[in-house]
CSV table of C-alpha atoms and ligand atoms in Angstrom, one decimal:
chain,number,residue,atom,x,y,z
W,7,MET,CA,120.5,64.9,47.7
W,8,LEU,CA,120.1,68.6,47.3
W,9,ASN,CA,123.0,71.0,47.8
W,10,LEU,CA,122.3,74.7,47.6
W,11,VAL,CA,124.3,77.9,47.9
W,12,LEU,CA,122.6,81.1,49.0
W,13,ILE,CA,124.6,84.2,48.1
W,14,GLY,CA,123.8,87.8,49.1
W,15,PRO,CA,125.2,90.7,51.1
W,16,PRO,CA,124.8,90.9,54.9
W,17,GLY,CA,121.1,91.4,55.7
W,18,ALA,CA,119.9,89.9,52.4
W,19,GLY,CA,117.9,87.2,54.2
W,20,LYS,CA,120.2,84.2,53.6
W,21,GLY,CA,119.8,82.9,57.2
W,22,THR,CA,116.1,83.4,57.2
W,23,GLN,CA,115.6,81.5,53.9
W,24,ALA,CA,118.0,78.8,55.0
W,25,ARG,CA,116.0,78.1,58.1
W,26,ILE,CA,112.8,77.9,56.1
W,27,LEU,CA,114.4,75.3,53.8
W,28,VAL,CA,115.7,73.3,56.8
W,29,GLU,CA,112.0,72.9,57.9
W,30,LYS,CA,110.7,72.1,54.4
W,31,TYR,CA,113.3,69.7,53.1
W,32,GLY,CA,115.2,68.4,56.1
W,33,LEU,CA,118.4,69.9,54.7
W,34,LYS,CA,121.3,70.9,57.0
W,35,GLN,CA,122.1,74.6,57.2
W,36,LEU,CA,125.8,75.2,57.3
W,37,SER,CA,126.5,78.8,58.2
W,38,THR,CA,130.3,79.4,58.4
W,39,GLY,CA,129.5,82.6,60.4
W,40,ASP,CA,127.6,80.6,63.0
W,41,MET,CA,130.3,78.0,63.2
W,42,LEU,CA,133.0,80.7,63.6
W,43,ARG,CA,130.9,82.4,66.3
W,44,ALA,CA,130.6,79.1,68.1
W,45,GLU,CA,134.4,78.8,68.1
W,46,ILE,CA,134.7,82.3,69.6
W,47,ALA,CA,132.1,81.5,72.3
W,48,GLY,CA,134.0,78.3,73.1
W,49,LYS,CA,137.2,80.2,73.4
W,50,THR,CA,139.0,77.8,71.1
W,51,ALA,CA,142.4,78.5,69.4
W,52,LEU,CA,140.6,79.0,66.1
W,53,GLY,CA,138.0,81.3,67.8
W,54,GLN,CA,140.9,83.4,69.1
W,55,GLU,CA,142.5,83.5,65.7
W,56,VAL,CA,139.4,84.8,63.9
W,57,GLU,CA,137.7,87.0,66.5
W,58,GLY,CA,139.5,90.2,65.6
W,59,LEU,CA,138.9,89.8,61.9
W,60,MET,CA,135.2,89.1,62.4
W,61,ALA,CA,134.8,92.0,64.7
W,62,ASP,CA,136.3,94.2,62.0
W,63,GLY,CA,134.0,92.9,59.3
W,64,LYS,CA,136.9,91.3,57.4
W,65,LEU,CA,136.9,87.8,56.0
W,66,VAL,CA,138.7,85.0,57.8
W,67,PRO,CA,141.3,83.2,55.6
W,68,ASP,CA,140.0,80.9,52.9
W,69,ASP,CA,141.9,77.9,54.2
W,70,VAL,CA,140.2,78.2,57.6
W,71,VAL,CA,136.6,78.1,56.3
W,72,ILE,CA,137.5,75.6,53.6
W,73,ARG,CA,138.9,73.2,56.2
W,74,ILE,CA,135.8,73.6,58.4
W,75,ILE,CA,133.4,72.9,55.5
W,76,ARG,CA,135.4,70.0,54.1
W,77,HIS,CA,135.2,68.3,57.5
W,78,ARG,CA,131.5,69.2,58.1
W,79,ILE,CA,130.0,68.0,54.9
W,80,ARG,CA,131.2,64.5,55.5
W,81,GLN,CA,129.2,64.1,58.7
W,82,ALA,CA,126.0,62.0,58.7
W,83,ASP,CA,123.6,64.9,59.3
W,84,CYS,CA,124.5,66.3,55.9
W,85,ALA,CA,123.5,63.2,54.0
W,86,LYS,CA,120.2,64.6,52.7
W,87,GLY,CA,121.9,67.7,51.5
W,88,VAL,CA,123.3,71.0,52.6
W,89,ILE,CA,122.4,74.7,52.4
W,90,PHE,CA,125.5,76.7,52.4
W,91,ASP,CA,124.8,80.0,54.1
W,92,GLY,CA,127.7,82.5,54.0
W,93,PHE,CA,130.0,80.1,52.1
W,94,PRO,CA,131.6,80.4,49.6
W,95,ARG,CA,132.6,84.1,50.0
W,96,THR,CA,135.5,84.2,47.6
W,97,VAL,CA,136.2,82.7,44.1
W,98,ASN,CA,138.8,80.6,45.8
W,99,GLN,CA,136.3,79.1,48.2
W,100,ALA,CA,133.8,78.6,45.3
W,101,GLN,CA,136.4,76.5,43.4
W,102,ALA,CA,137.3,74.6,46.5
W,103,LEU,CA,133.6,73.8,47.1
W,104,ASP,CA,133.2,72.5,43.6
W,105,ASP,CA,136.3,70.4,44.0
W,106,MET,CA,135.3,68.9,47.4
W,107,LEU,CA,131.8,68.0,46.2
W,108,ALA,CA,133.2,66.5,42.9
W,109,ALA,CA,135.5,64.3,45.0
W,110,GLN,CA,132.4,62.8,46.6
W,111,ASN,CA,130.6,62.6,43.2
W,112,LEU,CA,128.4,65.4,44.2
W,113,SER,CA,127.6,68.8,42.8
W,114,LEU,CA,125.6,71.9,43.7
W,115,THR,CA,121.9,71.6,42.8
W,116,ALA,CA,121.4,75.3,42.7
W,117,ILE,CA,123.2,78.6,43.4
W,118,ILE,CA,120.8,81.4,44.3
W,119,GLN,CA,121.6,85.0,44.6
W,120,ILE,CA,119.3,87.0,46.9
W,121,VAL,CA,119.3,90.5,45.3
W,122,VAL,CA,118.7,93.5,47.7
W,123,ASP,CA,119.3,97.2,47.5
W,124,GLU,CA,122.0,98.5,49.9
W,125,ALA,CA,119.7,101.1,51.5
W,126,VAL,CA,117.3,98.3,52.4
W,127,LEU,CA,120.2,96.3,53.9
W,128,ILE,CA,121.3,99.1,56.1
W,129,ASP,CA,117.8,99.5,57.5
W,130,ARG,CA,117.4,95.7,58.1
W,131,VAL,CA,120.6,95.3,59.9
W,132,ARG,CA,119.7,98.3,62.1
W,133,GLU,CA,116.4,96.6,63.0
W,134,ARG,CA,118.2,93.3,63.6
W,135,ASP,CA,120.6,95.2,65.9
W,136,ALA,CA,117.7,96.8,67.8
W,137,ALA,CA,115.5,93.6,68.0
W,138,ALA,CA,118.1,91.0,68.8
W,139,GLY,CA,118.4,89.6,72.3
W,140,VAL,CA,121.9,88.5,71.3
W,141,SER,CA,123.3,91.4,69.3
W,142,ARG,CA,126.1,90.7,67.0
W,143,ALA,CA,129.4,92.5,67.5
W,144,ASP,CA,129.6,93.1,63.7
W,145,ASP,CA,126.1,94.4,63.2
W,146,THR,CA,126.9,98.1,63.9
W,147,PRO,CA,126.4,100.6,61.0
W,148,GLU,CA,130.2,101.2,60.8
W,149,ILE,CA,131.1,97.5,60.5
W,150,LEU,CA,128.1,96.9,58.2
W,151,ALA,CA,129.6,99.5,55.8
W,152,LYS,CA,132.9,97.5,55.9
W,153,ARG,CA,131.1,94.2,55.4
W,154,LEU,CA,129.3,95.6,52.4
W,155,ASP,CA,132.7,96.8,51.0
W,156,VAL,CA,134.1,93.3,51.6
W,157,TYR,CA,131.1,91.8,49.9
W,158,ARG,CA,131.5,94.0,46.8
W,159,ALA,CA,135.3,93.4,46.5
W,160,GLN,CA,135.7,89.8,47.5
W,161,THR,CA,132.3,88.0,47.3
W,162,ALA,CA,130.6,89.6,44.3
W,163,PRO,CA,133.2,88.1,42.0
W,164,ILE,CA,131.8,84.7,42.7
W,165,LEU,CA,128.6,85.8,40.9
W,166,PRO,CA,130.2,85.8,37.4
W,167,TYR,CA,132.1,82.6,38.4
W,168,TYR,CA,128.8,80.8,38.6
W,169,ALA,CA,126.8,82.9,36.1
W,170,ASP,CA,129.4,82.4,33.3
W,171,ALA,CA,128.8,78.6,33.7
W,172,GLY,CA,125.0,79.2,33.5
W,173,ARG,CA,124.6,78.0,37.1
W,174,LEU,CA,123.3,81.2,38.8
W,175,ALA,CA,119.7,81.9,39.7
W,176,ARG,CA,118.5,85.2,41.1
W,177,VAL,CA,115.6,86.1,43.4
W,178,ASP,CA,114.4,89.5,44.4
W,179,GLY,CA,115.1,89.6,48.1
W,180,MET,CA,113.0,92.8,48.7
W,181,MET,CA,109.8,90.8,48.4
W,182,PRO,CA,108.1,89.6,51.6
W,183,ILE,CA,109.8,86.6,53.1
W,184,ASP,CA,107.2,84.0,52.0
W,185,GLN,CA,107.3,85.2,48.4
W,186,VAL,CA,111.1,85.0,48.4
W,187,SER,CA,110.9,81.4,49.7
W,188,GLY,CA,108.2,80.6,47.1
W,189,GLU,CA,110.6,81.7,44.3
W,190,ILE,CA,113.4,79.7,45.9
W,191,ASP,CA,111.1,76.6,45.9
W,192,ALA,CA,110.3,77.1,42.2
W,193,ILE,CA,114.1,77.4,41.4
W,194,LEU,CA,114.8,74.2,43.3
W,195,THR,CA,111.9,72.3,41.6
W,196,ARG,CA,113.2,73.3,38.2
W,197,ALA,CA,116.8,72.4,39.2
W,198,ARG,CA,115.7,69.0,40.4
W,199,GLU,CA,113.7,68.3,37.2
W,200,ALA,CA,116.7,69.3,35.1
W,201,ALA,CA,119.1,67.0,37.1
S,3,AMP,P1,128.0,85.9,58.6
S,3,AMP,O1,127.3,85.4,59.8
S,3,AMP,O2,127.8,84.9,57.4
S,3,AMP,O3,127.6,87.3,58.2
S,3,AMP,O4,129.6,85.9,58.9
S,3,AMP,C1,130.1,86.7,59.9
S,3,AMP,C2,131.6,86.9,59.7
S,3,AMP,O5,132.2,85.6,59.8
S,3,AMP,C3,132.0,87.5,58.4
S,3,AMP,O6,132.0,88.9,58.4
S,3,AMP,C4,133.5,86.9,58.3
S,3,AMP,O7,134.3,87.6,59.2
S,3,AMP,C5,133.3,85.5,58.8
S,3,AMP,N1,133.0,84.6,57.8
S,3,AMP,C6,131.8,83.9,57.7
S,3,AMP,N2,131.8,83.1,56.6
S,3,AMP,C7,133.0,83.3,56.0
S,3,AMP,C8,133.6,82.8,54.8
S,3,AMP,N3,132.9,81.9,54.0
S,3,AMP,N4,134.8,83.2,54.4
S,3,AMP,C9,135.5,84.1,55.2
S,3,AMP,N5,135.0,84.7,56.3
S,3,AMP,C10,133.7,84.3,56.7
């Protein structure tokens, strides 16, 4: 059982690295962003509630994402372990995740921050916007600037939450994709040996 959190600003490569780990380890990638986008696409009540916030680059309320994750991690396809991609995004969510895992006698194997310069992020999201067949409503330069502000104000405080407890590992997200995943592998190997 391997449970992993990937933390980084928009465009840091969390989704890309999560997909590589899914292939390698048979883990389940849980992206709260993907789950919320599916709610919007399905025109559910929840989708309608969060659509405006997401389009504006704001976070959806903690209780919404906590409820989704609490329900999701109990399902059978999460039995081998989970990569949390885009969750937690606030200290409140980080505490809730620790609590819900502890309630099942589980804990996080590793918490990995993908560190990237903001100028690089802005270029990357611009490329994603240009290349994507399905372009994301929140991948415009204006909304990206807002999402970076939200990251700094609301998500970055989870870094000391984990680091103060000695639980945070960091990788340089500006290296080529395969080198980033090589470092993530090394962190996971060390974490599993220590467990
Ligand atoms: P992402 O695909 O992870 O970049 O998420 C896209 C958007 O979904 C974010 O800008 C938020 O509006 C919302 N969202 C995704 N995950 C969370 C979360 N853990 N907490 C609050 N809002 C979230």
